[in-house]
Each structure stands twice: as structure tokens, then as C-alpha cells.
PDB file of C-alpha atoms and ligand atoms in Angstrom:
ATOM      1  CA  MET A 294      -4.298  -7.099 -20.085  1.00 74.00           C
ATOM      2  CA  SER A 295      -6.871  -9.523 -18.682  1.00 74.00           C
ATOM      3  CA  GLN A 296      -7.174  -9.836 -14.920  1.00 75.00           C
ATOM      4  CA  GLN A 297      -6.091 -13.485 -15.199  1.00 77.00           C
ATOM      5  CA  ALA A 298      -2.910 -12.543 -17.075  1.00 77.00           C
ATOM      6  CA  ALA A 299      -2.237  -9.798 -14.527  1.00 81.00           C
ATOM      7  CA  ASP A 300      -2.758 -12.244 -11.636  1.00 80.00           C
ATOM      8  CA  GLU A 301      -0.168 -14.617 -13.097  1.00 82.00           C
ATOM      9  CA  LYS A 302       2.367 -11.823 -13.546  1.00 91.00           C
ATOM     10  CA  LEU A 303       1.779 -10.536 -10.035  1.00 95.00           C
ATOM     11  CA  GLU A 304       3.051 -13.778  -8.516  1.00 95.00           C
ATOM     12  CA  LEU A 305       6.593 -12.889  -9.562  1.00 96.00           C
ATOM     13  CA  LEU A 306       6.240  -9.374  -8.184  1.00 97.00           C
ATOM     14  CA  GLN A 307       4.937 -10.665  -4.837  1.00 97.00           C
ATOM     15  CA  HIS A 308       7.788 -13.151  -4.615  1.00 97.00           C
ATOM     16  CA  THR A 309      10.358 -10.516  -5.604  1.00 97.00           C
ATOM     17  CA  MET A 310       9.153  -8.038  -3.006  1.00 97.00           C
ATOM     18  CA  MET A 311       9.204 -10.584  -0.192  1.00 97.00           C
ATOM     19  CA  ASN A 312      12.621 -11.945  -1.210  1.00 96.00           C
ATOM     20  CA  TRP A 313      14.041  -8.442  -1.225  1.00 97.00           C
ATOM     21  CA  TRP A 314      12.334  -7.361   1.979  1.00 96.00           C
ATOM     22  CA  VAL A 315      13.536 -10.226   4.193  1.00 94.00           C
ATOM     23  CA  GLN A 316      17.079  -9.058   3.504  1.00 94.00           C
ATOM     24  CA  GLU A 317      16.350  -5.402   4.237  1.00 90.00           C
ATOM     25  CA  HIS A 318      15.679  -3.838   7.604  1.00 76.00           C
ATOM     26  CA  PHE A 319      13.587  -0.729   7.978  1.00 85.00           C
ATOM     27  CA  ASP A 320      13.239  -0.260  11.700  1.00 84.00           C
ATOM     28  CA  TYR A 321      10.641   2.472  11.779  1.00 93.00           C
ATOM     29  CA  PRO A 322       9.568   2.941  15.404  1.00 93.00           C
ATOM     30  CA  TRP A 323       5.841   2.551  14.664  1.00 93.00           C
ATOM     31  CA  ARG A 324       6.516  -0.986  13.433  1.00 93.00           C
ATOM     32  CA  ASP A 325       7.478  -2.028  16.949  1.00 90.00           C
ATOM     33  CA  SER A 326       4.599  -4.216  18.103  1.00 87.00           C
ATOM     34  CA  SER A 327       5.057  -2.988  21.684  1.00 92.00           C
ATOM     35  CA  GLU A 328       3.885   0.494  20.651  1.00 94.00           C
ATOM     36  CA  PRO A 329       0.281   1.133  21.738  1.00 96.00           C
ATOM     37  CA  ASP A 330      -2.449   0.931  19.114  1.00 96.00           C
ATOM     38  CA  TRP A 331      -3.472   4.575  19.460  1.00 97.00           C
ATOM     39  CA  LYS A 332       0.053   5.724  18.540  1.00 97.00           C
ATOM     40  CA  ARG A 333       0.159   3.386  15.566  1.00 97.00           C
ATOM     41  CA  LEU A 334      -3.172   4.593  14.209  1.00 97.00           C
ATOM     42  CA  ILE A 335      -2.218   8.256  14.670  1.00 97.00           C
ATOM     43  CA  THR A 336       1.062   7.480  12.895  1.00 97.00           C
ATOM     44  CA  GLU A 337      -0.745   5.886   9.946  1.00 96.00           C
ATOM     45  CA  VAL A 338      -2.669   9.151   9.563  1.00 96.00           C
ATOM     46  CA  LEU A 339       0.634  11.054   9.604  1.00 95.00           C
ATOM     47  CA  LEU A 340       2.129   8.650   7.056  1.00 95.00           C
ATOM     48  CA  GLN A 341      -0.694   9.136   4.572  1.00 92.00           C
ATOM     49  CA  ARG A 342       0.726  10.793   1.428  1.00 88.00           C
ATOM     50  CA  THR A 343       3.865  11.561   3.421  1.00 91.00           C
ATOM     51  CA  ASN A 344       7.448  10.398   3.223  1.00 90.00           C
ATOM     52  CA  ALA A 345       8.218   7.807   5.933  1.00 92.00           C
ATOM     53  CA  ALA A 346      11.631   9.382   6.617  1.00 92.00           C
ATOM     54  CA  ALA A 347       9.952  12.718   7.422  1.00 94.00           C
ATOM     55  CA  VAL A 348       7.554  11.016   9.845  1.00 95.00           C
ATOM     56  CA  LYS A 349      10.477   9.204  11.455  1.00 94.00           C
ATOM     57  CA  ARG A 350      12.245  12.533  12.072  1.00 93.00           C
ATOM     58  CA  LEU A 351       9.149  13.914  13.784  1.00 94.00           C
ATOM     59  CA  TYR A 352       8.017  10.776  15.609  1.00 95.00           C
ATOM     60  CA  VAL A 353       9.998  11.064  18.848  1.00 95.00           C
ATOM     61  CA  ASP A 354       9.284  14.770  19.392  1.00 95.00           C
ATOM     62  CA  PHE A 355       5.604  14.433  18.520  1.00 96.00           C
ATOM     63  CA  PHE A 356       4.943  11.607  20.959  1.00 97.00           C
ATOM     64  CA  PHE A 357       7.146  13.223  23.595  1.00 97.00           C
ATOM     65  CA  LYS A 358       4.836  16.214  23.362  1.00 97.00           C
ATOM     66  CA  TYR A 359       1.735  13.978  23.325  1.00 98.00           C
ATOM     67  CA  PRO A 360       2.642  10.875  25.354  1.00 97.00           C
ATOM     68  CA  THR A 361      -0.955   9.726  25.787  1.00 97.00           C
ATOM     69  CA  ALA A 362      -4.066   9.733  23.634  1.00 98.00           C
ATOM     70  CA  GLU A 363      -5.664  11.993  26.250  1.00 98.00           C
ATOM     71  CA  SER A 364      -2.894  14.589  25.949  1.00 98.00           C
ATOM     72  CA  LEU A 365      -3.348  14.735  22.173  1.00 98.00           C
ATOM     73  CA  ALA A 366      -7.135  14.757  22.543  1.00 98.00           C
ATOM     74  CA  SER A 367      -7.003  17.897  24.684  1.00 98.00           C
ATOM     75  CA  ALA A 368      -4.435  19.761  22.563  1.00 97.00           C
ATOM     76  CA  PRO A 369      -5.545  22.881  20.628  1.00 97.00           C
ATOM     77  CA  VAL A 370      -5.690  22.274  16.861  1.00 96.00           C
ATOM     78  CA  GLU A 371      -3.325  25.217  16.208  1.00 96.00           C
ATOM     79  CA  GLU A 372      -0.726  23.622  18.466  1.00 96.00           C
ATOM     80  CA  VAL A 373      -1.047  20.230  16.728  1.00 97.00           C
ATOM     81  CA  GLU A 374      -0.817  22.000  13.378  1.00 96.00           C
ATOM     82  CA  GLN A 375       2.458  23.532  14.491  1.00 95.00           C
ATOM     83  CA  ALA A 376       3.713  20.164  15.741  1.00 95.00           C
ATOM     84  CA  ILE A 377       3.214  18.497  12.336  1.00 95.00           C
ATOM     85  CA  HIS A 378       3.945  21.445  10.051  1.00 92.00           C
ATOM     86  CA  SER A 379       7.200  19.866   8.799  1.00 91.00           C
ATOM     87  CA  LEU A 380       5.153  17.064   7.183  1.00 90.00           C
ATOM     88  CA  GLY A 381       2.960  19.334   5.082  1.00 84.00           C
ATOM     89  CA  LEU A 382      -0.757  18.502   4.729  1.00 79.00           C
ATOM     90  CA  ARG A 383      -1.409  20.473   7.901  1.00 81.00           C
ATOM     91  CA  TRP A 384      -5.175  20.050   7.466  1.00 85.00           C
ATOM     92  CA  ARG A 385      -4.715  16.687   9.169  1.00 88.00           C
ATOM     93  CA  ALA A 386      -4.169  18.514  12.453  1.00 92.00           C
ATOM     94  CA  GLN A 387      -7.869  19.334  12.723  1.00 94.00           C
ATOM     95  CA  TYR A 388      -8.709  15.619  12.964  1.00 96.00           C
ATOM     96  CA  LEU A 389      -5.982  14.413  15.307  1.00 97.00           C
ATOM     97  CA  PRO A 390      -7.380  15.581  18.688  1.00 97.00           C
ATOM     98  CA  GLY A 391     -10.821  14.158  17.830  1.00 97.00           C
ATOM     99  CA  LEU A 392      -9.300  10.916  16.601  1.00 98.00           C
ATOM    100  CA  ALA A 393      -7.172  10.605  19.751  1.00 98.00           C
ATOM    101  CA  SER A 394     -10.260  11.192  21.868  1.00 98.00           C
ATOM    102  CA  ASN A 395     -12.122   8.411  20.039  1.00 98.00           C
ATOM    103  CA  ILE A 396      -9.349   5.838  20.471  1.00 98.00           C
ATOM    104  CA  ALA A 397      -8.163   6.655  23.991  1.00 96.00           C
ATOM    105  CA  ASP A 398      -9.980   3.543  25.250  1.00 96.00           C
ATOM    106  CA  GLY A 399      -8.888   1.347  22.358  1.00 96.00           C
ATOM    107  CA  VAL A 400      -8.731   1.139  18.582  1.00 97.00           C
ATOM    108  CA  PRO A 401     -11.567  -0.766  16.863  1.00 96.00           C
ATOM    109  CA  ASP A 402     -10.872  -4.151  15.289  1.00 93.00           C
ATOM    110  CA  SER A 403     -13.098  -3.799  12.243  1.00 95.00           C
ATOM    111  CA  SER A 404     -12.679  -1.788   9.049  1.00 97.00           C
ATOM    112  CA  ASP A 405     -16.247  -0.504   9.312  1.00 97.00           C
ATOM    113  CA  GLU A 406     -15.612   0.941  12.768  1.00 97.00           C
ATOM    114  CA  LEU A 407     -12.242   2.396  11.778  1.00 98.00           C
ATOM    115  CA  MET A 408     -13.832   4.169   8.809  1.00 97.00           C
ATOM    116  CA  LYS A 409     -16.182   6.014  11.176  1.00 97.00           C
ATOM    117  CA  LEU A 410     -13.276   7.683  13.000  1.00 97.00           C
ATOM    118  CA  PRO A 411     -12.378  11.309  12.197  1.00 95.00           C
ATOM    119  CA  GLY A 412      -9.562  11.630   9.670  1.00 93.00           C
ATOM    120  CA  VAL A 413      -9.562   7.898   8.885  1.00 96.00           C
ATOM    121  CA  GLY A 414     -10.315   6.970   5.275  1.00 95.00           C
ATOM    122  CA  PRO A 415      -9.836   3.846   3.163  1.00 95.00           C
ATOM    123  CA  TYR A 416      -6.025   4.089   3.026  1.00 95.00           C
ATOM    124  CA  VAL A 417      -5.487   4.445   6.782  1.00 97.00           C
ATOM    125  CA  THR A 418      -8.106   1.769   7.486  1.00 98.00           C
ATOM    126  CA  GLY A 419      -6.542  -0.722   5.071  1.00 98.00           C
ATOM    127  CA  ALA A 420      -2.998   0.025   6.231  1.00 97.00           C
ATOM    128  CA  PHE A 421      -3.951  -0.346   9.896  1.00 97.00           C
ATOM    129  CA  MET A 422      -5.811  -3.626   9.321  1.00 98.00           C
ATOM    130  CA  VAL A 423      -2.952  -5.118   7.282  1.00 98.00           C
ATOM    131  CA  LEU A 424       0.045  -3.787   9.207  1.00 96.00           C
ATOM    132  CA  HIS A 425      -1.197  -3.623  12.779  1.00 96.00           C
ATOM    133  CA  ARG A 426      -4.012  -6.176  12.847  1.00 96.00           C
ATOM    134  CA  ASN A 427      -2.270  -8.579  10.456  1.00 96.00           C
ATOM    135  CA  THR A 428      -5.476  -9.239   8.530  1.00 96.00           C
ATOM    136  CA  SER A 429      -6.096  -9.829   4.831  1.00 94.00           C
ATOM    137  CA  SER A 430      -7.172  -6.345   3.862  1.00 96.00           C
ATOM    138  CA  THR A 431      -5.687  -4.043   1.203  1.00 97.00           C
ATOM    139  CA  PHE A 432      -4.387  -0.507   0.852  1.00 97.00           C
ATOM    140  CA  VAL A 433      -3.295   1.564  -2.100  1.00 96.00           C
ATOM    141  CA  ASP A 434      -1.256   4.754  -2.224  1.00 94.00           C
ATOM    142  CA  ALA A 435       0.525   6.640  -5.004  1.00 95.00           C
ATOM    143  CA  ASN A 436       3.595   4.390  -4.795  1.00 96.00           C
ATOM    144  CA  VAL A 437       1.508   1.227  -5.149  1.00 97.00           C
ATOM    145  CA  VAL A 438      -0.300   2.685  -8.183  1.00 97.00           C
ATOM    146  CA  ARG A 439       3.057   3.591  -9.759  1.00 97.00           C
ATOM    147  CA  LEU A 440       4.471   0.117  -9.094  1.00 98.00           C
ATOM    148  CA  LEU A 441       1.435  -1.593 -10.631  1.00 97.00           C
ATOM    149  CA  GLY A 442       1.367   0.842 -13.550  1.00 97.00           C
ATOM    150  CA  ARG A 443       4.988   0.195 -14.408  1.00 98.00           C
ATOM    151  CA  TYR A 444       4.854  -3.544 -13.867  1.00 97.00           C
ATOM    152  CA  LEU A 445       1.567  -4.263 -15.626  1.00 96.00           C
ATOM    153  CA  GLY A 446       2.020  -1.501 -18.195  1.00 96.00           C
ATOM    154  CA  PHE A 447      -0.787   1.020 -17.817  1.00 95.00           C
ATOM    155  CA  GLU A 448      -0.889   4.802 -17.657  1.00 95.00           C
ATOM    156  CA  TRP A 449      -1.899   6.325 -14.340  1.00 95.00           C
ATOM    157  CA  ASP A 450      -2.752   9.666 -12.795  1.00 93.00           C
ATOM    158  CA  GLY A 451      -4.091  11.017  -9.519  1.00 90.00           C
ATOM    159  CA  GLU A 452      -7.524   9.494 -10.116  1.00 92.00           C
ATOM    160  CA  THR A 453      -6.360   5.983 -11.023  1.00 93.00           C
ATOM    161  CA  ARG A 454      -6.474   4.668  -7.463  1.00 90.00           C
ATOM    162  CA  ARG A 455     -10.260   5.138  -7.411  1.00 91.00           C
ATOM    163  CA  LYS A 456     -10.918   3.059 -10.547  1.00 94.00           C
ATOM    164  CA  LYS A 457     -12.593  -0.314 -10.195  1.00 95.00           C
ATOM    165  CA  TRP A 458     -10.099  -2.028 -12.525  1.00 95.00           C
ATOM    166  CA  LEU A 459      -7.195  -0.711 -10.454  1.00 95.00           C
ATOM    167  CA  LEU A 460      -8.787  -1.966  -7.247  1.00 96.00           C
ATOM    168  CA  ASP A 461      -9.120  -5.396  -8.909  1.00 95.00           C
ATOM    169  CA  HIS A 462      -5.355  -5.350  -9.508  1.00 95.00           C
ATOM    170  CA  VAL A 463      -4.797  -4.283  -5.891  1.00 97.00           C
ATOM    171  CA  ASP A 464      -6.986  -7.168  -4.673  1.00 96.00           C
ATOM    172  CA  ALA A 465      -4.912  -9.538  -6.810  1.00 96.00           C
ATOM    173  CA  LEU A 466      -1.666  -8.070  -5.476  1.00 97.00           C
ATOM    174  CA  PHE A 467      -2.847  -8.685  -1.915  1.00 97.00           C
ATOM    175  CA  SER A 468      -3.891 -12.286  -2.709  1.00 95.00           C
ATOM    176  CA  HIS A 469      -0.874 -14.185  -1.465  1.00 94.00           C
ATOM    177  CA  GLY A 470       0.198 -16.758   1.068  1.00 94.00           C
ATOM    178  CA  TYR A 471       2.515 -14.505   3.069  1.00 97.00           C
ATOM    179  CA  THR A 472       1.957 -13.043   6.526  1.00 97.00           C
ATOM    180  CA  PRO A 473      -0.267 -10.017   5.805  1.00 97.00           C
ATOM    181  CA  SER A 474       1.703  -7.490   7.868  1.00 96.00           C
ATOM    182  CA  GLU A 475       5.048  -8.606   6.419  1.00 96.00           C
ATOM    183  CA  PHE A 476       3.679  -8.425   2.891  1.00 97.00           C
ATOM    184  CA  GLY A 477       2.278  -4.961   3.612  1.00 97.00           C
ATOM    185  CA  TYR A 478       5.633  -3.707   4.881  1.00 96.00           C
ATOM    186  CA  ALA A 479       7.410  -5.305   1.922  1.00 97.00           C
ATOM    187  CA  LEU A 480       5.044  -3.541  -0.478  1.00 97.00           C
ATOM    188  CA  LEU A 481       5.529  -0.160   1.204  1.00 96.00           C
ATOM    189  CA  ASP A 482       9.310  -0.507   1.307  1.00 96.00           C
ATOM    190  CA  PHE A 483       9.757  -2.010  -2.163  1.00 97.00           C
ATOM    191  CA  SER A 484       7.514   0.534  -3.886  1.00 97.00           C
ATOM    192  CA  ARG A 485       9.470   3.330  -2.194  1.00 95.00           C
ATOM    193  CA  GLU A 486      13.056   2.016  -2.311  1.00 95.00           C
ATOM    194  CA  VAL A 487      13.290  -0.228  -5.392  1.00 97.00           C
ATOM    195  CA  CYS A 488      10.472   0.922  -7.663  1.00 98.00           C
ATOM    196  CA  GLY A 489      10.654   4.499  -6.439  1.00 95.00           C
ATOM    197  CA  ARG A 490      10.947   7.711  -8.445  1.00 94.00           C
ATOM    198  CA  ALA A 491      14.158   6.407  -9.991  1.00 95.00           C
ATOM    199  CA  PRO A 492      13.461   2.667 -10.307  1.00 97.00           C
ATOM    200  CA  GLN A 493      16.353   0.295  -9.607  1.00 97.00           C
ATOM    201  CA  CYS A 494      15.413  -2.079 -12.426  1.00 97.00           C
ATOM    202  CA  GLN A 495      18.795  -3.738 -12.790  1.00 95.00           C
ATOM    203  CA  SER A 496      18.593  -5.043  -9.231  1.00 95.00           C
ATOM    204  CA  CYS A 497      14.893  -5.946  -9.426  1.00 97.00           C
ATOM    205  CA  GLU A 498      14.164  -9.655  -9.859  1.00 96.00           C
ATOM    206  CA  ALA A 499      10.740  -8.863 -11.304  1.00 97.00           C
ATOM    207  CA  ARG A 500      12.200  -7.139 -14.363  1.00 97.00           C
ATOM    208  CA  THR A 501      11.805 -10.250 -16.550  1.00 96.00           C
ATOM    209  CA  GLN A 502       8.044  -9.688 -16.574  1.00 96.00           C
ATOM    210  CA  CYS A 503       7.915  -5.931 -16.066  1.00 97.00           C
ATOM    211  CA  ALA A 504       6.315  -3.844 -18.837  1.00 97.00           C
ATOM    212  CA  TYR A 505       8.328  -0.746 -17.902  1.00 97.00           C
ATOM    213  CA  PHE A 506      11.623  -2.632 -18.063  1.00 97.00           C
ATOM    214  CA  ALA A 507      10.663  -4.203 -21.402  1.00 96.00           C
ATOM    215  CA  THR A 508      10.046  -0.720 -22.831  1.00 95.00           C
ATOM    216  CA  LEU A 509      13.320   0.507 -21.373  1.00 94.00           C
ATOM    217  CA  GLU A 510      15.192  -2.365 -23.002  1.00 91.00           C
ATOM    218  CA  ALA A 511      13.447  -1.833 -26.349  1.00 91.00           C
ATOM    219  CA  ASN A 512      14.339   1.873 -26.262  1.00 90.00           C
ATOM    220  CA  ASN A 513      17.958   1.066 -25.434  1.00 88.00           C
ATOM    221  CA  ARG A 514      18.151  -1.409 -28.326  1.00 88.00           C
ATOM    222  CA  ALA A 515      16.665   1.152 -30.728  1.00 88.00           C
ATOM    223  CA  LEU A 516      19.149   3.758 -29.510  1.00 85.00           C
ATOM    224  CA  ALA A 517      22.049   1.345 -29.953  1.00 84.00           C
ATOM    225  CA  GLN A 518      20.897   0.580 -33.512  1.00 84.00           C
ATOM    226  CA  ASP A 519      20.609   4.276 -34.328  1.00 83.00           C
ATOM    227  CA  ASN A 520      24.144   4.839 -33.085  1.00 79.00           C
ATOM    228  CA  SER A 521      25.644   1.892 -34.976  1.00 75.00           C
TER     229      SER A 521
HETATM  230  S1  SF4 B  24      11.787  -3.781 -13.108  1.00 60.29           S
HETATM  231 FE1  SF4 B  24      11.942  -1.613 -12.540  1.00 60.29          FE
HETATM  232  S2  SF4 B  24       9.960  -0.697 -13.031  1.00 60.29           S
HETATM  233 FE2  SF4 B  24       9.709  -2.924 -13.011  1.00 60.29          FE
HETATM  234  S3  SF4 B  24       8.983  -3.418 -10.953  1.00 60.29           S
HETATM  235 FE3  SF4 B  24      11.206  -3.628 -10.933  1.00 60.29          FE
HETATM  236  S4  SF4 B  24      12.011  -1.631 -10.290  1.00 60.29           S
HETATM  237 FE4  SF4 B  24       9.853  -1.342 -10.885  1.00 60.29          FE
END
């Protein structure tokens, strides 16, 4: 599919996600704008490749244990590892004290500066800039790749998110007229709740242009013919 054709299709997906999202309420505590920046950046690191519900379960205890960036900065890595062990990916613990130390006096406003922080890569940088700085950046995780793969009709694997053509689709997905942070939250929530492991296609308004749904329908028709 050409990028132009993909761009046109993506308009319906953008609209569908926002329509759905304004009626849903996911009150994750880190989305509260009164939370300090350092907590929100640390949380984005915890959310990377991790189920949001699992982070929500840990959130209160973790920040009760580390109520300030300084307290996390001075914590032994083994202790932090223990504190986040329920999330998996315990290797992240080695970066958290150093990251907390770097942002105790404030979180940078630019992607370039964020990328220099320990444990902060392209996903966390993009997510922080979109969700917490409300800027027109992008982010891509496994759920976003799956959503685009199903909707536009391409095969994907663990390496797909690094491909230039995929990043072009991501840029197109993030080209919209909505408030960046709201669109970012809608994308995270929609790709997890509606187009998740078991996609809810019948309730998805984007199904009229979705490649996955078209295949599903074609298979169902073929099955019905075989059984008639
Ligand atoms: S129709 Fe189904 S597969 Fe396509 S975007 Fe919607 S939920 Fe995902």
C-alpha cells in the first residue's frame, strides 16, 4: 500500500480512536497533571513493554516507598529491583536511581535532552513528549505496531518497529488535528482495549476500512459457503 493510500485510511482510524476514547475513562494516576514530572517520567519507564494494569497495582506502593526523586536516587539497585519485580524486566532497576538523580531538579523539555538520560530511549522520550508535554512527537510500542499491521494489512514481528516504512506509518498516524496528549492516550487505550490480543472488531467503527476485518469477513463467507 502506498503511503498516500495509508494516510487516507488512517483518518478513519484516528477519528474512531478519539470517538471511542472520549466516552471511556481510564483514570491511571500518572495521567493526573498535578503529579510531578519526575514521577511521570519514572512511570513511563515502568510502563515500557509492561501492562498498564500491573503498573497501576504497583504505583501507590512504589511512590510511597520513594516519595521524592532524591529518595529513589539514593536507593540501592537491589532494593529497587525488589520493588519492581512484579512488573518483570527487572533490568530497568539499574537505571532508575541514576535517572531519578538526573531529574531531581526538573525534567528536560526537549527530546534530545531526554534521550541522554539513563534508561530513556525513543519510546519513553516520545511518550513523555506527547503525553506529558503535549507536543507533536510520536511513540510506537508493540500494541501500536499490531494495530497498524491489522488495519493496514501487513505482517509484523519484533523488528518491525525499527523499519523506516513503519515509522512513516507512525508519523502519518500522529499527523492529526487533535490535542497531542489526548490522541496519545486514545492510541494507548484503543490499541490495548479494542484492538488488543482479542480484537473487538464488531464494536470498532474503523472496521469498514480494516484489512484484518476484511480478511475475517472473507474467511467467514468462505466457511459459510463450505457449510451450505
Ligand atoms: S476492526 Fe478489529 S482489527 Fe481492525 S482496527 Fe478495529 S479492532 Fe482492530
